[in-house]
């Protein structure tokens, strides 16, 4: 893969901070946008903007075609069987909340159990906790080993007749672990339990085939996969979506309203209340075109090389400990440096133009599991180079020198 | 500002060898400060006699900025009256948030001005202020201080320790 060529597509990567080139290693929080996506947004805003599904005028037709075209692209991207199974939301978090409200509230009750993993992001814990508080249901947590791998035997033992739902990260944002979701879904289905995958960290890095996975719900965000913020996806099996309650009322989710009753629209519109994020959806469509043109297989292969290189480099540094050393990992490196708080690491690396994340990464239970208040996290995208890994290593040595 | 200016030797030294570290056996004021975002956690125990800080100590986990700020704070406010200490809390807050220019305006912060540079690192302002906020909470009998949820990064949540 010609990374130098690819980097030219990302204008922000040309920026300099503190008179040094930007080394952007915070992709798990938000990735950068390539020029084709930016150009597509500009074209929409300058030439095509109108509300969708409403008017008979020409602009509205163009905007609607763009918006629904993006839905088609997402369907292909996930290999969903039907466009009606693709719902536009504001992000992964809203997608999960939609499932909690639409499926959880009507179908999960007192004494029922929901299985989560020990490595979930807060946004795949808190909605389920809220549901438990409301309904008197209970969370059961799949434990993990010291490498950050889920214990499948323990997972199997969590199932019983009260188990009603499984919500699981496809890839952990704090540890990089790629979970064996296909096997885990099949175990859940054996017990007749539906599974939601939080794919926020997977969709930008791996080929996702919702039919092959047989997941019931799949959630991800545009801004972590080279698209705009404010757009997310919820894939759901049509049969489940049909049974679910709408999440919010108003706008496109309605077929007809009287003061006596409202008839809801069909899926997916039943779940798209109000004016949707039209520009962001079109931008996400352009991002999908962009990554598809490179090929997710090639992206995954390159990122794996980069991760292996970075892992070897950081492991060789004395006083540096990697947190999350699963056998099967995506491009995330969480680490600690002896005696130096991650916040200090982040601030000093910033001086070298290196952007990493320091904190609990909205996964406090993971931090508790590994007994640390926070970690420093470098997360990679396919536009990151081997030289940037070297810059990170030099930066870490610099931090250590300063604190020695 | 150059980060190296902030991470001066005095700060690195206090981080490595914090002064007044531990718990105070005969404390009559105690407060706990949290920064939920980064996990900084400070427990402050204070002995107050006749409106004067007789002694104080801190424990907890935090970054270098937070620990050094706590360490230097304990050294500076020991022996001060509550009123004097509260004035320092106020001045430290204003310095860290860029409202007080210690080079040109009068203050009582002495060498604590090594923290002035933190105003240029908005993400780290809370780290420096947390110990001071916790001290204020200890005086006000607000047992739990938190830096979360306010853009003026000082907000007390009253609760039981």
XYZ file of C-alpha atoms in Angstrom:
565
model
C 0.000 0.000 0.000
C 1.400 3.395 -0.994
C 0.995 5.278 2.269
C 2.771 8.398 1.017
C 0.252 8.638 -1.786
C -2.676 7.986 0.560
C -1.474 10.641 2.998
C -1.824 13.242 0.259
C -5.580 12.627 0.391
C -5.743 13.806 3.998
C -5.166 17.580 4.137
C -4.952 17.689 7.939
C -1.931 15.387 7.921
C 0.039 18.200 6.291
C -0.363 20.365 9.389
C 2.510 21.072 11.733
C 2.354 21.591 15.479
C 5.201 23.013 17.558
C 7.075 23.220 14.263
C 6.913 19.457 13.894
C 4.778 17.389 11.555
C 1.543 16.182 13.091
C 1.703 12.500 14.080
C -1.951 11.659 14.538
C -2.348 8.493 16.608
C -5.792 9.079 18.110
C -7.804 7.376 15.397
C -9.824 5.239 17.785
C -11.360 8.458 19.132
C -11.933 10.044 15.739
C -10.254 9.464 12.397
C -9.415 12.120 9.805
C -11.337 12.788 6.592
C -9.890 12.339 3.111
C -10.371 15.013 0.466
C -13.016 13.066 -1.508
C -15.236 13.062 1.601
C -14.600 16.748 2.278
C -15.285 17.547 -1.396
C -18.495 15.554 -1.312
C -19.667 17.530 1.725
C -18.812 20.799 0.008
C -20.696 19.729 -3.122
C -23.735 18.796 -1.077
C -23.701 22.049 0.878
C -23.057 24.262 -2.146
C -25.179 22.474 -4.773
C -27.615 19.968 -3.316
C -28.936 20.888 0.097
C -32.650 20.503 0.832
C -34.758 18.470 3.208
C -35.391 14.850 2.275
C -38.560 12.803 1.650
C -40.746 15.910 1.729
C -40.891 18.250 -1.188
C -41.577 17.756 -4.866
C -38.965 20.252 -5.955
C -35.779 19.294 -7.691
C -33.326 20.004 -4.880
C -35.225 17.828 -2.477
C -35.122 15.022 -5.015
C -31.354 15.365 -5.301
C -30.884 15.443 -1.517
C -33.173 12.434 -1.099
C -31.301 10.533 -3.779
C -28.003 11.316 -2.037
C -29.310 10.297 1.368
C -30.899 7.058 0.167
C -27.848 6.406 -1.995
C -25.762 6.501 1.182
C -28.094 3.923 2.728
C -27.469 1.676 -0.274
C -23.710 2.055 0.202
C -23.964 1.141 3.874
C -26.020 -1.927 2.994
C -23.302 -3.076 0.615
C -20.559 -2.189 3.089
C -22.097 -4.409 5.778
C -23.459 -6.956 3.299
C -26.905 -6.554 4.826
C -29.653 -8.363 2.964
C -32.041 -5.445 2.758
C -31.776 -1.643 2.716
C -34.674 -1.476 5.165
C -32.306 -2.914 7.756
C -30.054 0.168 7.695
C -31.049 2.976 10.065
C -29.253 6.312 10.188
C -28.615 7.591 13.723
C -26.313 10.208 15.218
C -23.641 7.702 16.203
C -22.869 4.336 17.772
C -24.147 5.511 21.150
C -27.520 6.522 19.733
C -27.721 3.238 17.832
C -27.260 1.289 21.065
C -29.761 3.483 22.881
C -32.234 2.896 20.073
C -31.962 -0.871 20.580
C -32.253 -0.475 24.340
C -35.459 1.583 23.988
C -36.926 -0.179 20.996
C -36.116 -3.774 21.838
C -34.986 -3.771 25.473
C -37.911 -1.913 27.020
C -40.703 -4.000 25.481
C -38.970 -7.382 25.601
C -36.745 -7.399 28.712
C -38.346 -7.433 32.152
C -37.836 -7.989 35.866
C -35.384 -10.774 36.683
C -34.173 -11.048 33.079
C -30.473 -11.008 32.357
C -28.316 -9.160 29.819
C -24.806 -10.375 29.057
C -22.031 -7.830 28.403
C -18.285 -8.229 28.307
C -15.700 -6.832 30.719
C -14.221 -4.736 27.906
C -17.284 -2.718 26.877
C -17.158 0.993 26.169
C -19.361 2.985 28.556
C -21.901 3.492 25.788
C -22.492 -0.250 25.647
C -22.836 -0.491 29.437
C -24.808 2.520 30.585
C -27.932 2.118 28.371
C -28.267 -1.486 29.588
C -27.731 -0.393 33.172
C -30.483 2.191 32.718
C -32.765 -0.542 31.400
C -31.892 -2.776 34.376
C -32.753 0.033 36.792
C -36.049 0.639 35.076
C -37.085 -2.989 34.697
C -35.316 -4.772 37.527
C -33.206 -6.779 35.100
C -29.589 -7.766 35.745
C -26.246 -7.438 33.951
C -23.939 -10.443 33.703
C -20.339 -9.752 32.695
C -18.041 -11.998 30.640
C -14.611 -11.917 32.323
C -11.296 -11.644 30.469
C -7.750 -12.871 30.992
C -4.601 -10.777 31.524
C -4.056 -10.454 27.786
C -7.477 -8.864 27.394
C -9.184 -11.903 25.841
C -12.714 -12.921 26.804
C -13.090 -16.261 28.578
C -15.446 -18.210 26.354
C -16.038 -21.050 28.825
C -17.219 -18.514 31.390
C -19.359 -16.879 28.700
C -21.124 -20.161 27.982
C -21.860 -20.586 31.687
C -23.571 -17.205 31.930
C -26.559 -18.372 29.882
C -29.727 -19.552 31.555
C -33.457 -19.293 30.919
C -33.467 -15.646 32.111
C -30.880 -14.533 29.539
C -32.585 -12.175 27.103
C -29.849 -10.237 25.338
C -26.129 -10.099 24.586
C -24.360 -6.778 23.850
C -20.746 -7.068 22.838
C -17.850 -5.030 21.448
C -16.614 -6.399 18.139
C -13.242 -4.726 18.813
C -12.229 -3.205 22.163
C -11.338 0.497 22.007
C -9.090 0.324 25.062
C -7.316 -2.981 24.360
C -7.606 -3.549 20.625
C -8.883 -7.090 21.166
C -10.863 -8.515 18.249
C -13.468 -10.703 19.886
C -14.484 -14.069 18.398
C -17.936 -12.659 17.764
C -19.056 -15.213 15.209
C -18.606 -18.040 17.685
C -20.128 -15.964 20.504
C -23.188 -15.117 18.410
C -23.698 -18.752 17.547
C -23.569 -19.674 21.257
C -26.154 -16.971 22.057
C -28.412 -18.075 19.210
C -28.198 -21.643 20.464
C -29.943 -20.253 23.560
C -32.353 -18.207 21.442
C -30.804 -14.880 22.548
C -30.255 -11.954 20.138
C -26.873 -10.217 19.945
C -25.917 -6.578 19.386
C -22.374 -5.854 18.238
C -20.784 -2.499 18.999
C -18.748 -2.159 15.830
C -17.431 1.377 16.403
C -13.826 0.149 16.452
C -14.296 -2.658 13.938
C -16.008 -1.090 10.936
C -13.006 1.135 10.017
C -10.510 -1.733 10.205
C -12.139 -5.054 9.319
C -14.463 -6.390 6.681
C -17.845 -6.674 8.373
C -20.420 -9.057 6.940
C -23.535 -8.958 9.094
C -25.051 -11.943 7.310
C -21.965 -14.100 7.783
C -21.739 -13.003 11.441
C -25.489 -13.524 11.811
C -25.594 -10.677 14.363
C -29.019 -9.274 15.150
C -27.858 -5.667 15.522
C -24.670 -3.904 14.451
C -23.808 -0.330 15.467
C -21.030 1.979 14.252
C -20.139 5.656 13.706
C -19.137 7.690 10.669
C -16.435 9.762 12.319
C -14.316 6.778 13.299
C -14.244 5.572 9.712
C -13.075 8.647 7.805
C -16.523 10.245 7.590
C -18.194 13.150 9.413
C -19.340 13.314 13.027
C -23.037 13.181 13.820
C -23.817 10.116 11.737
C -24.114 6.549 12.934
C -25.559 3.334 11.676
C -27.760 0.758 13.222
C -28.139 -2.446 11.278
C -30.938 -4.643 12.563
C -32.571 -7.771 11.214
C -35.814 -6.704 9.589
C -37.919 -9.157 11.586
C -36.648 -7.661 14.861
C -36.940 -4.057 13.689
C -40.560 -4.711 12.685
C -41.347 -5.838 16.224
C -39.628 -2.899 17.900
C -41.076 0.311 19.285
C -40.007 3.622 17.691
C -37.288 5.371 19.694
C -38.352 8.973 19.104
C -41.550 10.512 17.759
C -41.981 13.020 14.949
C -40.987 13.608 11.338
C -40.240 10.700 9.056
C -41.268 8.033 11.529
C -44.945 8.847 10.906
C -47.396 7.683 8.262
C -50.414 9.509 9.595
C -51.410 11.394 12.727
C -54.708 12.244 14.337
C -55.136 13.357 17.940
C -56.465 9.875 18.623
C -53.642 7.851 17.149
C -50.514 7.778 15.011
C -49.642 5.201 12.419
C -45.917 4.633 12.285
C -43.951 4.525 9.097
C -42.316 1.329 7.871
C -38.723 0.421 8.678
C -36.188 1.966 8.528
C -38.095 5.287 8.614
C -39.930 4.278 11.779
C -36.620 4.901 13.572
C -35.563 8.100 11.807
C -37.508 10.815 13.595
C -37.064 14.437 12.604
C -34.836 15.779 9.865
C -31.946 13.344 9.649
C -28.237 14.249 9.392
C -28.430 14.402 5.588
C -25.015 15.870 4.815
C -23.320 13.561 7.294
C -25.020 10.503 5.797
C -23.894 11.517 2.305
C -20.389 12.118 3.687
C -20.394 8.659 5.245
C -21.370 7.235 1.872
C -18.344 8.966 0.330
C -16.119 7.577 3.106
C -17.381 4.083 2.336
C -16.556 4.600 -1.348
C -13.085 5.765 -0.348
C -12.212 2.809 1.886
C -13.857 0.377 -0.530
C -11.628 1.675 -3.332
C -8.538 0.898 -1.234
C -10.069 -2.338 0.038
C -10.685 -3.228 3.662
C -8.649 -6.405 3.276
C -5.627 -4.359 2.238
C -6.299 -1.853 5.020
C -6.494 -4.632 7.614
C -3.298 -6.270 6.321
C -1.344 -3.000 6.350
C -2.599 -2.021 9.809
C -1.607 -5.422 11.122
C 1.953 -4.904 9.880
C 1.996 -1.477 11.469
C 0.653 -2.823 14.754
C 3.186 -5.667 14.816
C 5.989 -3.198 14.203
C 4.738 -0.811 16.902
C 4.196 -3.669 19.355
C 7.757 -4.911 18.825
C 9.199 -1.392 19.168
C 7.306 -0.544 22.342
C 7.872 -3.952 23.921
C 11.599 -3.434 23.504
C 11.534 -0.246 25.614
C 12.351 -0.788 29.264
C 9.773 0.581 31.662
C 6.966 0.357 29.093
C 4.132 -2.110 29.628
C 1.512 -2.885 27.021
C -2.044 -3.325 28.244
C -4.060 -5.547 25.944
C -1.914 -8.188 24.307
C -4.606 -10.363 22.794
C -3.572 -12.767 20.084
C -6.123 -11.295 17.722
C -5.904 -7.497 17.797
C -6.778 -4.393 15.816
C -4.563 -1.338 15.564
C -4.698 -0.086 19.159
C -1.747 0.086 21.546
C -2.536 0.922 25.156
C 0.510 1.317 27.338
C 1.914 2.466 30.638
C 5.332 3.896 31.438
C 6.739 3.130 34.895
C 6.223 6.001 37.295
C 4.760 8.386 34.722
C 1.066 9.194 34.582
C -0.527 8.843 31.119
C -1.605 12.497 31.196
C 2.007 13.595 31.510
C 2.934 11.246 28.659
C 0.199 12.775 26.491
C 1.212 16.357 27.237
C 4.906 15.782 26.580
C 4.309 13.783 23.383
C 2.077 16.633 22.246
C 5.153 18.848 22.393
C 6.637 16.613 19.678
C 3.492 16.979 17.559
C 2.299 13.490 18.537
C -1.409 13.168 19.292
C -2.293 10.167 21.446
C -5.078 9.609 23.950
C -4.508 9.510 27.692
C -7.261 8.517 30.052
C -9.703 5.725 30.689
C -11.030 5.757 27.103
C -14.622 5.549 28.382
C -13.878 2.011 29.491
C -13.377 2.407 33.243
C -14.141 -1.252 34.007
C -11.202 -2.200 31.756
C -8.923 0.123 33.742
C -10.169 -1.414 36.988
C -9.548 -4.912 35.601
C -5.917 -4.047 34.892
C -5.502 -1.999 38.077
C -4.567 1.282 36.403
C -6.292 4.685 36.617
C -5.687 5.347 32.939
C -3.509 4.359 30.007
C -1.765 6.110 27.166
C -3.196 4.891 23.874
C -1.823 5.102 20.366
C -4.382 4.008 17.789
C -3.539 3.679 14.122
C -5.207 4.154 10.767
C -4.033 3.041 7.341
C -2.603 6.518 6.698
C -0.141 6.148 9.550
C 3.406 5.299 8.581
C 6.219 3.258 10.053
C 8.144 6.531 10.479
C 5.336 7.761 12.712
C 5.764 4.705 14.921
C 9.459 5.597 15.134
C 8.482 9.150 16.121
C 6.280 7.718 18.885
C 9.149 5.583 20.176
C 11.513 8.571 20.138
C 8.841 10.617 21.915
C 8.433 7.986 24.628
C 12.200 7.946 25.197
C 12.025 11.710 25.491
C 9.290 11.429 28.151
C 11.358 8.897 30.075
C 14.443 11.125 29.895
C 12.494 14.054 31.252
C 11.234 12.074 34.234
C 14.503 10.243 34.921
C 4.435 27.917 26.030
C 7.063 25.218 25.921
C 5.919 22.213 27.898
C 9.405 21.887 29.313
C 8.841 25.209 31.049
C 5.902 23.712 32.885
C 7.655 20.470 33.666
C 10.405 22.361 35.447
C 12.688 20.612 37.848
C 10.755 21.861 40.828
C 7.590 20.160 39.577
C 9.379 16.952 38.622
C 11.067 16.920 42.023
C 7.794 17.322 43.941
C 6.256 14.611 41.772
C 9.065 12.215 42.632
C 9.374 13.182 46.310
C 6.023 14.597 47.352
C 6.106 16.559 50.625
C 3.569 15.889 53.376
C 2.513 12.628 51.769
C 0.368 10.339 53.864
C -2.551 10.568 56.273
C -2.757 12.870 59.267
C -3.752 10.963 62.390
C -5.280 13.879 64.301
C -6.949 15.563 61.325
C -10.240 17.330 61.960
C -10.985 18.189 58.308
C -10.859 15.775 55.441
C -11.830 15.946 51.782
C -11.449 13.847 48.710
C -10.966 15.220 45.213
C -11.647 13.358 41.972
C -11.033 14.100 38.359
C -13.154 11.370 36.802
C -11.717 11.995 33.364
C -8.159 11.004 34.143
C -8.526 9.183 37.431
C -6.668 11.754 39.532
C -7.651 11.162 43.137
C -6.481 13.189 46.118
C -7.310 12.619 49.771
C -6.485 15.568 51.942
C -6.430 15.532 55.751
C -6.087 18.787 57.623
C -5.642 19.772 61.270
C -7.235 23.160 61.913
C -6.765 24.933 65.271
C -8.141 28.421 65.965
C -8.846 29.093 62.293
C -5.246 28.206 61.393
C -3.917 25.221 59.425
C -1.687 23.476 61.948
C -0.820 20.590 59.700
C -2.003 18.831 56.543
C -1.148 15.846 54.385
C -2.287 14.299 51.130
C -2.529 10.861 49.613
C -3.727 9.537 46.303
C -2.863 8.989 42.704
C -2.389 11.534 40.023
C -0.258 12.880 37.237
C 2.920 14.875 37.878
C 1.123 18.210 37.632
C -1.523 17.162 40.148
C 0.909 15.559 42.597
C 3.387 18.415 42.465
C 0.575 20.922 42.901
C -0.671 19.021 45.970
C 2.817 18.684 47.401
C 3.686 22.366 46.994
C 0.272 23.410 48.240
C 0.735 21.532 51.514
C 4.126 23.164 51.985
C 2.741 26.641 51.310
C -0.479 26.664 53.285
C 0.847 25.027 56.454
C 0.679 27.614 59.228
C -1.610 29.942 57.259
C -4.994 31.063 58.548
C -8.047 29.671 56.769
C -8.663 33.072 55.287
C -5.135 33.347 53.949
C -5.292 29.839 52.535
C -8.638 30.522 50.868
C -7.185 33.610 49.261
C -4.385 31.427 47.852
C -6.955 28.954 46.546
C -8.630 31.814 44.747
C -5.386 33.205 43.358
C -4.141 29.772 42.252
C -7.417 29.152 40.411
C -7.197 32.494 38.695
C -3.571 31.949 37.737
C -4.248 28.493 36.316
C -7.216 29.711 34.290
C -5.318 32.734 32.991
C -7.338 35.367 34.874
C -4.456 36.390 37.099
C -1.212 37.465 35.462
C 1.321 36.708 38.170
C 4.030 38.685 36.385
C 2.097 41.941 36.596
C -0.517 41.625 39.324
C -0.038 41.293 43.084
C -0.478 37.828 44.598
C 0.635 35.584 47.449
C 1.661 32.548 45.449
C 5.459 32.722 45.712
C 7.102 29.877 43.817
C 3.719 28.346 43.108
C 3.912 30.533 40.012
C 5.777 27.629 38.360
C 2.259 26.427 37.570
C 1.356 29.571 35.620
C 2.137 27.843 32.316
C -0.690 25.363 32.794
C -3.119 28.027 31.534
C -1.811 27.284 28.036
C -2.706 23.597 28.371
C -6.479 23.657 28.878
C -6.626 19.881 29.207
C -4.297 20.040 32.201
C -5.752 22.981 34.147
C -7.940 20.635 36.170
C -4.919 18.553 37.165
C -3.236 21.557 38.759
C -6.362 22.895 40.433
C -7.707 19.642 41.894
C -5.658 19.743 45.136
C -6.634 23.371 45.728
C -10.254 22.655 45.106
C -10.019 19.764 47.534
C -8.499 22.080 50.137
C -11.375 24.491 49.688
C -13.814 21.602 50.036
C -12.136 20.559 53.300
C -12.662 24.062 54.739
C -16.239 24.210 53.559
C -17.065 20.760 54.877
C -17.797 19.582 51.380
C -16.295 16.174 51.624
C -16.115 15.322 47.967
C -14.725 17.664 45.370
C -14.889 16.975 41.682
C -13.433 18.717 38.687
C -15.982 17.331 36.310
C -18.767 19.115 34.524
C -17.853 22.781 34.663
C -15.939 24.946 32.269
C -14.674 26.972 35.168
C -13.196 23.713 36.301
C -14.335 23.982 39.886
C -17.478 22.386 41.047
C -18.119 20.799 44.361
C -20.277 17.782 44.854
C -21.245 17.415 48.473
C -21.303 13.883 49.733
C -20.058 11.573 52.414
C -16.549 10.231 52.381
